[in-house]
Short mmCIF file of C-alpha atoms in Angstrom, two decimals:
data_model
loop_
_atom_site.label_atom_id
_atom_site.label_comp_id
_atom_site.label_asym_id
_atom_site.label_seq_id
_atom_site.Cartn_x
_atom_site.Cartn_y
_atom_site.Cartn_z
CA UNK A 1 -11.69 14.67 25.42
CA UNK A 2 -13.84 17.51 27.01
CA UNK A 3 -16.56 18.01 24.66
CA UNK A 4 -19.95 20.11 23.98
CA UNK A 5 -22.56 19.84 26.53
CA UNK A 6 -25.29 17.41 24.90
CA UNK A 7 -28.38 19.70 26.36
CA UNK A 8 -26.85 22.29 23.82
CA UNK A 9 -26.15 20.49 20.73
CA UNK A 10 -26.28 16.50 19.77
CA UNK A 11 -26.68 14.75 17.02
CA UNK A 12 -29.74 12.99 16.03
CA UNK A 13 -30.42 10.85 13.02
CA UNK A 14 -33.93 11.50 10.93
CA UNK A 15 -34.01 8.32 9.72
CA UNK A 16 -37.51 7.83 7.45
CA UNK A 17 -40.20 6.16 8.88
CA UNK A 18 -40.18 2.64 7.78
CA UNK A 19 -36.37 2.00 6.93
CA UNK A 20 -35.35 -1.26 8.02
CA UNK A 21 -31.68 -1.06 9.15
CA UNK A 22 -29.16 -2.64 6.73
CA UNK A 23 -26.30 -5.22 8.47
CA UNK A 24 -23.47 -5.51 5.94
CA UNK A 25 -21.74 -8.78 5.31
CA UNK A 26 -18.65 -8.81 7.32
CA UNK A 27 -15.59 -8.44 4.53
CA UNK A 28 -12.41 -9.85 5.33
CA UNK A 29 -9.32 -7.87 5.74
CA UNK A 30 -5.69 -9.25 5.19
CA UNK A 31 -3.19 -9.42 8.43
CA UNK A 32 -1.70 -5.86 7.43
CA UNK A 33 -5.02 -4.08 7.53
CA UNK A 34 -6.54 -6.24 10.54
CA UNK A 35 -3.63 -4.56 12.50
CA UNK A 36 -4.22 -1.07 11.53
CA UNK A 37 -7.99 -1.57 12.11
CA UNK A 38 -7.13 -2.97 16.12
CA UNK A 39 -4.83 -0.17 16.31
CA UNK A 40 -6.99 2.66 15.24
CA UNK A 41 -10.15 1.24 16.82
CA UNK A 42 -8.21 1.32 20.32
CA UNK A 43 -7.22 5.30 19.75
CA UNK A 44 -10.75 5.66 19.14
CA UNK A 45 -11.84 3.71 22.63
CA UNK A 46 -9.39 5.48 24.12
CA UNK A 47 -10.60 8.91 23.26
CA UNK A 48 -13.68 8.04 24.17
CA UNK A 49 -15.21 8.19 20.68
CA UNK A 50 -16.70 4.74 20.46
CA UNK A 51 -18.20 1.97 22.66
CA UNK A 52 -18.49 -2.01 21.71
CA UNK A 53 -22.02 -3.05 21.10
CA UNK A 54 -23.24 -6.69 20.86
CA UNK A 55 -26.62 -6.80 19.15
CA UNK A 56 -26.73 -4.83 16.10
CA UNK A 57 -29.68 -3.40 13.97
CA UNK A 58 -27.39 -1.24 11.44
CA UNK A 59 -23.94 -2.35 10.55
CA UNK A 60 -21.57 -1.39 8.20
CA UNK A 61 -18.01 -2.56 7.45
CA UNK A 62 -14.91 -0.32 7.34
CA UNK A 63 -13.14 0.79 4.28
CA UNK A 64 -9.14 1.71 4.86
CA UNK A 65 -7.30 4.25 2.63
CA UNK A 66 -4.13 5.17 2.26
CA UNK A 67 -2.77 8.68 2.90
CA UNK A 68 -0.09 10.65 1.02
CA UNK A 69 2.38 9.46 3.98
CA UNK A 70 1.44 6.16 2.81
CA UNK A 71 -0.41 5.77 6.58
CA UNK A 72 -3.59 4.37 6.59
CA UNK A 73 -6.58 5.56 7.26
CA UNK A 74 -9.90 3.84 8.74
CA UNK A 75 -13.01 5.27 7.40
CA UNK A 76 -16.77 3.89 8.19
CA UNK A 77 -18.70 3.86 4.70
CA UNK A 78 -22.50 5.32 6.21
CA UNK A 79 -23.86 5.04 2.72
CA UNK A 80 -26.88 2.86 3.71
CA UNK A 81 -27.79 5.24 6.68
CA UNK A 82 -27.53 8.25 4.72
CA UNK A 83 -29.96 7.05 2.39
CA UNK A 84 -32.03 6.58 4.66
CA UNK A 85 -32.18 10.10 6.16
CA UNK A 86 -33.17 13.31 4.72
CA UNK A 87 -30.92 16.31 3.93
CA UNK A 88 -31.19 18.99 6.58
CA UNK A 89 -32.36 22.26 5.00
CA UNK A 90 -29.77 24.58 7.05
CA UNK A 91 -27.94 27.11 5.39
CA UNK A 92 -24.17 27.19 5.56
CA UNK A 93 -23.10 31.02 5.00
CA UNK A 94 -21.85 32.27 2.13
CA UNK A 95 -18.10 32.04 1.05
CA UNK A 96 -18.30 35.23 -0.85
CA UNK A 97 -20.36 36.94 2.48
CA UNK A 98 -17.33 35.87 4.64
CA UNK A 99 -14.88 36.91 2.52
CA UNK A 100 -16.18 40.40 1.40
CA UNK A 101 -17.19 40.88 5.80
CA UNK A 102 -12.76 40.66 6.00
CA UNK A 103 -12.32 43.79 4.11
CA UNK A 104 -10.70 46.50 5.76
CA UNK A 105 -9.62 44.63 8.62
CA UNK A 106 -5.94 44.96 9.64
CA UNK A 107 -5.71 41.44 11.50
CA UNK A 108 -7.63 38.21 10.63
CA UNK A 109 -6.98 35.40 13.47
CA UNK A 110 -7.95 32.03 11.64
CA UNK A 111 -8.06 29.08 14.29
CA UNK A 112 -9.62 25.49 13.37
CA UNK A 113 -11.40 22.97 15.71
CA UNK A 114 -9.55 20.30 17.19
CA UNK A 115 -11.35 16.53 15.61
CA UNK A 116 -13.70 18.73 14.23
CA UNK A 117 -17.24 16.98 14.47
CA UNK A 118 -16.30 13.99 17.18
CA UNK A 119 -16.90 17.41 19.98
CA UNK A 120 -20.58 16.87 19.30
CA UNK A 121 -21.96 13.71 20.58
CA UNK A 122 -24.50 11.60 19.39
CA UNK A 123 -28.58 11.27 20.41
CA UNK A 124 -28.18 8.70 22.93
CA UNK A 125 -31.31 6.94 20.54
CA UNK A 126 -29.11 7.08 17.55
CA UNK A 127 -25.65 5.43 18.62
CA UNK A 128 -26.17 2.45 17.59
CA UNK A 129 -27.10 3.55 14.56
CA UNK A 130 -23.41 4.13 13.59
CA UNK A 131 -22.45 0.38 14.07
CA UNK A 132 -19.17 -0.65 12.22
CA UNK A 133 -17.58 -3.98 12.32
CA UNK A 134 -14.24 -4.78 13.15
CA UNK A 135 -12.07 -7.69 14.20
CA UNK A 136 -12.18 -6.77 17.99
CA UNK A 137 -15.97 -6.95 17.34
CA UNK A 138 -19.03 -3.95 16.60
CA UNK A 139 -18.77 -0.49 18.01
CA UNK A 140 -20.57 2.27 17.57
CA UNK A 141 -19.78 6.41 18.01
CA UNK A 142 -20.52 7.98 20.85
CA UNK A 143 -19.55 11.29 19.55
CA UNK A 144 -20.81 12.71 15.76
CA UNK A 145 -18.56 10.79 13.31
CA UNK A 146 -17.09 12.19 9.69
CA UNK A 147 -19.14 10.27 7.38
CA UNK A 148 -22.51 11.22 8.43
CA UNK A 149 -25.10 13.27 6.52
CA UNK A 150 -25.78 16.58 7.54
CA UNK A 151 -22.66 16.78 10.10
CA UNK A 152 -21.43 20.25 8.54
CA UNK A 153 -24.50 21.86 9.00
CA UNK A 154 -25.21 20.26 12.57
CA UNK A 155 -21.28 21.73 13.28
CA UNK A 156 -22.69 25.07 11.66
CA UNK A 157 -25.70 25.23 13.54
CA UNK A 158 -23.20 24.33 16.48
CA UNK A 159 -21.44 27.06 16.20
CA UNK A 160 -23.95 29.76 14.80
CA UNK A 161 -25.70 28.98 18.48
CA UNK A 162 -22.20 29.59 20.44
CA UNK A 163 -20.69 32.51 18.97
CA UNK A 164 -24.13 34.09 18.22
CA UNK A 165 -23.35 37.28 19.82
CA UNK A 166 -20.16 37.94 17.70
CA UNK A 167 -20.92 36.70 14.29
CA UNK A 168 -20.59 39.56 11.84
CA UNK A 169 -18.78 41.50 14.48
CA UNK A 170 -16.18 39.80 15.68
CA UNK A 171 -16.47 36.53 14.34
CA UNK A 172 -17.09 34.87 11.03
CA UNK A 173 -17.30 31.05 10.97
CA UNK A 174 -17.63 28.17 8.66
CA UNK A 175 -18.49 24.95 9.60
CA UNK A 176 -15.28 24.14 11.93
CA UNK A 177 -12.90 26.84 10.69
CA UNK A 178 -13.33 30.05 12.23
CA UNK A 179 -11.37 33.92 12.26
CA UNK A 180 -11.48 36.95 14.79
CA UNK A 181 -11.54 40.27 13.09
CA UNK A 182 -9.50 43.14 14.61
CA UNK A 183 -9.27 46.53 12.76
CA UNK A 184 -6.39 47.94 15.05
CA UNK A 185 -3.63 46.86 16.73
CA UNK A 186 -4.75 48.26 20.51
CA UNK A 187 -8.01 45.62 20.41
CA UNK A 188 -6.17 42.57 19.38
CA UNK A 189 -5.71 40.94 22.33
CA UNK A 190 -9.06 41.82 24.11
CA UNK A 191 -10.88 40.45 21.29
CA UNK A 192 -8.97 37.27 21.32
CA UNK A 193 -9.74 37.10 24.66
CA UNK A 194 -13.32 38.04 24.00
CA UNK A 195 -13.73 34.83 21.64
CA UNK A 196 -11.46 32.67 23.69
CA UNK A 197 -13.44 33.36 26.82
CA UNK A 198 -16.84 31.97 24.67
CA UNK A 199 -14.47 28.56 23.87
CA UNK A 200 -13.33 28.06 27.18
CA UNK A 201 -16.85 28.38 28.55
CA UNK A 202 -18.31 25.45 25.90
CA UNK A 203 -14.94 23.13 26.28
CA UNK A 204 -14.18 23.56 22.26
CA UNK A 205 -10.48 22.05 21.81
CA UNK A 206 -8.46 23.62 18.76
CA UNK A 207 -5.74 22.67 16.52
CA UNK A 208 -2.58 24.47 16.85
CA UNK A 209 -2.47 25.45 12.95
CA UNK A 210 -4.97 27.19 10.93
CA UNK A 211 -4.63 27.86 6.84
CA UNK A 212 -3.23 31.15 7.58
CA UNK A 213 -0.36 31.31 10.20
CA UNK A 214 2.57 34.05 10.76
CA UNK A 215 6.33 33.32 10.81
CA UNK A 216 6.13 33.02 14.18
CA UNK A 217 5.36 29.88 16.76
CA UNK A 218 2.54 29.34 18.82
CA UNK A 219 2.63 27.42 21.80
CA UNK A 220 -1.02 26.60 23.02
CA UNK A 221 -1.46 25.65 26.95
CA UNK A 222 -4.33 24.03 28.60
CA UNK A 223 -6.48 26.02 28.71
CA UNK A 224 -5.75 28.20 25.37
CA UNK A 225 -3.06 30.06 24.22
CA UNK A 226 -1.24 32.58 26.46
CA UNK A 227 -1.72 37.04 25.43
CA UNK A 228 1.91 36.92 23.86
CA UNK A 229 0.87 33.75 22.36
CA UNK A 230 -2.40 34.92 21.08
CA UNK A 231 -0.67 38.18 19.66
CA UNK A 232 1.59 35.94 17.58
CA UNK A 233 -0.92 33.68 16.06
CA UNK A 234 -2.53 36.69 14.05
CA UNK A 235 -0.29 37.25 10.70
CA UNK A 236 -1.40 40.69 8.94
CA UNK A 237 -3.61 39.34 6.19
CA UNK A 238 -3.39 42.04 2.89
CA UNK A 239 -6.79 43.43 2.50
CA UNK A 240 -9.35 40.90 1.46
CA UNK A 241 -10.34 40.88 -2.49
CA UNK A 242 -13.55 40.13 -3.30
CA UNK A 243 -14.03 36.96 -4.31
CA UNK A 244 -16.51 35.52 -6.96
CA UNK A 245 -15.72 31.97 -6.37
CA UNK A 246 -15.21 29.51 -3.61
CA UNK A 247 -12.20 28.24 -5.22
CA UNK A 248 -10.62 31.53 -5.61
CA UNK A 249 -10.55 32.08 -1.69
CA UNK A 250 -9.15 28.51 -1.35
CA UNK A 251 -6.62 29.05 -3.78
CA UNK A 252 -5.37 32.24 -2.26
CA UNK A 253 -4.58 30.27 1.15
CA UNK A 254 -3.38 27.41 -0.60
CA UNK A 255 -0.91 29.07 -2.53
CA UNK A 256 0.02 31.14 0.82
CA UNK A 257 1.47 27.53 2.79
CA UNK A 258 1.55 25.16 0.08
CA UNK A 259 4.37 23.46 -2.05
CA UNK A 260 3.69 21.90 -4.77
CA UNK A 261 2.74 18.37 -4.31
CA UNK A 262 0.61 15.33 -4.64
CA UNK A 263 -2.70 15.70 -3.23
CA UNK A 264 -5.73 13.19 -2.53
CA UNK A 265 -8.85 13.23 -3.80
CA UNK A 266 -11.67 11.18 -2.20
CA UNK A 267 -15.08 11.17 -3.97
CA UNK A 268 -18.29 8.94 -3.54
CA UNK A 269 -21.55 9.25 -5.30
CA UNK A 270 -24.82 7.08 -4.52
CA UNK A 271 -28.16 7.44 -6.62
CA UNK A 272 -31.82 6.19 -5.38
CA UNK A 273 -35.19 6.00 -6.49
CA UNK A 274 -35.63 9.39 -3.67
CA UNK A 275 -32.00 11.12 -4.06
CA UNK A 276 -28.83 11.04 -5.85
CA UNK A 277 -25.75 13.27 -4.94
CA UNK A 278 -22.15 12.20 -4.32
CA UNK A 279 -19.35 13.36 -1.96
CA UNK A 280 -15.73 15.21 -2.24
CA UNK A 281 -12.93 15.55 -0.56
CA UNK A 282 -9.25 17.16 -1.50
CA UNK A 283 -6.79 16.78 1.04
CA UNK A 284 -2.77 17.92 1.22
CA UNK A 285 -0.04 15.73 2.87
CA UNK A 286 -0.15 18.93 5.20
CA UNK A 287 -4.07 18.60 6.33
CA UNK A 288 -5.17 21.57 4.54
CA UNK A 289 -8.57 19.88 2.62
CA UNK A 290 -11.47 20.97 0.84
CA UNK A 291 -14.86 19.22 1.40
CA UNK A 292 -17.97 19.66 -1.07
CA UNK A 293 -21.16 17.80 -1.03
CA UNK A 294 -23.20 17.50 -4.26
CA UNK A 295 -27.19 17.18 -4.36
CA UNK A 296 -28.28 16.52 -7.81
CA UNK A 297 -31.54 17.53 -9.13
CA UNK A 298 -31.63 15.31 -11.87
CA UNK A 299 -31.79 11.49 -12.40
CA UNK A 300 -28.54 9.53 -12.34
CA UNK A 301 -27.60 6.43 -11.90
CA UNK A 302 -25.13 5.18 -9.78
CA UNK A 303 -22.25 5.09 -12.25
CA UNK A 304 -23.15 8.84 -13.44
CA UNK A 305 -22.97 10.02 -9.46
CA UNK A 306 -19.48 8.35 -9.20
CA UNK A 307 -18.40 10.39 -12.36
CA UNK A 308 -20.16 13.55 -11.55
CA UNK A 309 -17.59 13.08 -7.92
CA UNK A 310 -14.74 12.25 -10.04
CA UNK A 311 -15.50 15.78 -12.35
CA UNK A 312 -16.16 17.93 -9.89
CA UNK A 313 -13.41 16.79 -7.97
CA UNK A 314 -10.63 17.13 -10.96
CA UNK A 315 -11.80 20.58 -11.90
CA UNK A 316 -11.85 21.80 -8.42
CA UNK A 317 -8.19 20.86 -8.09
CA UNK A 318 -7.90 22.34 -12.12
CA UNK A 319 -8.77 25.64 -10.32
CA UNK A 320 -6.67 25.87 -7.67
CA UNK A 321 -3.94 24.68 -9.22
CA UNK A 322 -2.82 21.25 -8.85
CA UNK A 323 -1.91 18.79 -11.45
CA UNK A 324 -0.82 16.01 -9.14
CA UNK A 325 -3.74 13.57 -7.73
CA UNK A 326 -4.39 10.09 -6.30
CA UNK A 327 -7.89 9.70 -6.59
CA UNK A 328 -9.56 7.39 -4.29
CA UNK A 329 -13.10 5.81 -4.81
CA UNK A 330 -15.17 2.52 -4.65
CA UNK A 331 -16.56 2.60 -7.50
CA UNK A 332 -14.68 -0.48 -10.40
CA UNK A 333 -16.76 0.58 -13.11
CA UNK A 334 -14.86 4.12 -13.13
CA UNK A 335 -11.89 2.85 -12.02
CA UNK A 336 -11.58 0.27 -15.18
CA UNK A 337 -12.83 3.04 -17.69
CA UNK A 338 -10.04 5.38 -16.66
CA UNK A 339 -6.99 3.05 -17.00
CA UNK A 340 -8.62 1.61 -20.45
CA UNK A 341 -8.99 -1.60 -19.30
CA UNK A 342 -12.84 -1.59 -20.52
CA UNK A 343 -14.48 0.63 -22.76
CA UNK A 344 -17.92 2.44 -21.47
CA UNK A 345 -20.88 0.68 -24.19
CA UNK A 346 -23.02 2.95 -22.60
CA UNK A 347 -23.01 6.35 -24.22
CA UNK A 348 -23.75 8.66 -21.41
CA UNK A 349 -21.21 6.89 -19.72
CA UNK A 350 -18.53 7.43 -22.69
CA UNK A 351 -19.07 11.31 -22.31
CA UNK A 352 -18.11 10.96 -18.57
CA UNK A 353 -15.58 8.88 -19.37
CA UNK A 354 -13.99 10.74 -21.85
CA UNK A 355 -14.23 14.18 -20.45
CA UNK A 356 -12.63 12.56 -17.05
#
């Protein structure tokens, strides 16, 4: 898949002087899941999005999850690297900036990157970094893999450097998700074609929905969608409100394509004697999902960074509305406190416990 040029934008891990690089124990995976592990780690050579190493420094093993479609999914578990890397310092923008900059515009034209971070590819240096193991052997990602810290903010800086010249006037983007602002119908098209022109030029590939989409069809080509094409894409969006909360402007476009359903939750937390903070994820059977990542500034352990995920992630999905959840994590401790199967002695841990 055509990608960003390295020379403008790849990856590169900041890994603290003096780590030593963690190999993982290989754990073994039952016949069902050794098939879905071949399978997905050929789409993945195919693509072009890995390459099979033999001697490996780092290594990690893959953890496999099951989706609302009851599909699995392969995920690589970085935890280990992470810690070992520092939290980049860039800024993503504002939620309540990018809402508040769509007010009084008559068309909003959302569109959303195609594999999102795997069109940035990794430092050359820090490839095999990203070792996973597998039963067709080790491979590591040649591209910038979900799972990584600081990916959103490398994507952000990504695309702050491309669209540079529009942002705030044409454009507003976040992270991978993205929207053209047209005040009247006669500049629609030429500033569709104004942005496309800028995506053509870097070789960004798009998905064919974004969280807002008209009644209408859209058929992409190869090289982009067609100006009838274009024109249909862009549903009037009613005048922005301004927002005071993330979760408001999520829960206005969820509520705009969503049924209601059972959604997934993913959450991971990790604590250290230099960080703590903990990941979340809340994902529709449709794609739509929600991605936070927590810093803490205050001691935790690991058990209190798993149920500081689990919190954050019920009362974000309190807030926009949805009741129904399968909550995935790796964390036992939490898992056998929620069903009742042991009681939490500690009693910091029974607060968490008991307000989960």
């Amino acid at each position: 898949m055509p990608g960003i040029d390295p020379d403008l934008m790849s990856y590169k891990l900041a890994v603290y002087p003096g780590s030593r690089p963690i190999q993982q124990k290989r754990k073994k995976l039952g016949p069902e899941r050794t098939q879905v592990v071949k399978e997905q780690v050929q789409a993945l050579l195919e693509a072009g999005f890995i390459r099979k190493v033999n001697y490996p420094l780092w290594l990690v093993n893959v953890v496999l999850v099951k989706k609302q479609n009851r599909k699995w999914r392969m995920c690589v578990k970085y935890t280990d690297l992470n810690k070992a890397c520092p939290n980049d310092p860039y800024l993503l923008p504002s939620i309540d900036a990018l809402v508040d900059s769509a007010s009084g515009y008559r068309y909003l034209s959302f569109m959303d990157a195609y594999s999102r971070y795997n069109q940035i590819s990794m430092h050359k240096l820090d490839q095999e970094k990203t070792l996973f193991i597998t039963p067709k052997g080790n491979y590591c990602y040649v591209v910038m893999p979900f799972g990584l810290k600081n990916a959103r903010v490398t994507n952000q800086r990504l695309m702050n450097n491309v669209f540079s010249s529009n942002l705030g006037k044409l454009m507003e983007v976040y992270v991978d998700d993205m929207h053209v602002k047209t005040k009247v119908d006669s500049t629609l098209l030429s500033d569709l074609l104004e942005a496309f022109s800028t995506i053509r030029k870097h070789e960004m590939r798009f998905t064919h929905k974004g969280p807002y989409q008209s009644t209408n069809e859209t058929h992409f080509t190869k090289d982009g969608p067609s100006r009838t094409d274009a024109a249909m894409s862009c549903g009037i969006v009613q005048k922005a409100i301004k927002s005071q909360y993330l979760t408001d402007f999520v829960a206005k476009y969820i509520e705009s394509q969503e049924s209601p359903t059972t959604w997934n939750l993913y959450i991971d937390g990790s604590s250290n004697k230099v960080d703590s903070g903990a990941g979340v994820i809340l994902e529709s059977e449709q794609g739509t999902h929600i991605e936070l990542s927590l810093r803490f500034e205050f001691p935790t352990s690991n058990n209190q960074a798993e149920y500081e995920a689990l919190l954050t992630g019920l009362k974000l999905a309190k807030k926009v509305g949805k009741k129904r959840l399968i909550v995935f994590n790796d964390s036992q401790v939490l898992t056998l406190h929620i069903d009742n199967t042991y009681q939490a002695k500690d009693p910091n841990i029974k607060k968490y416990s008991d307000e989960a």
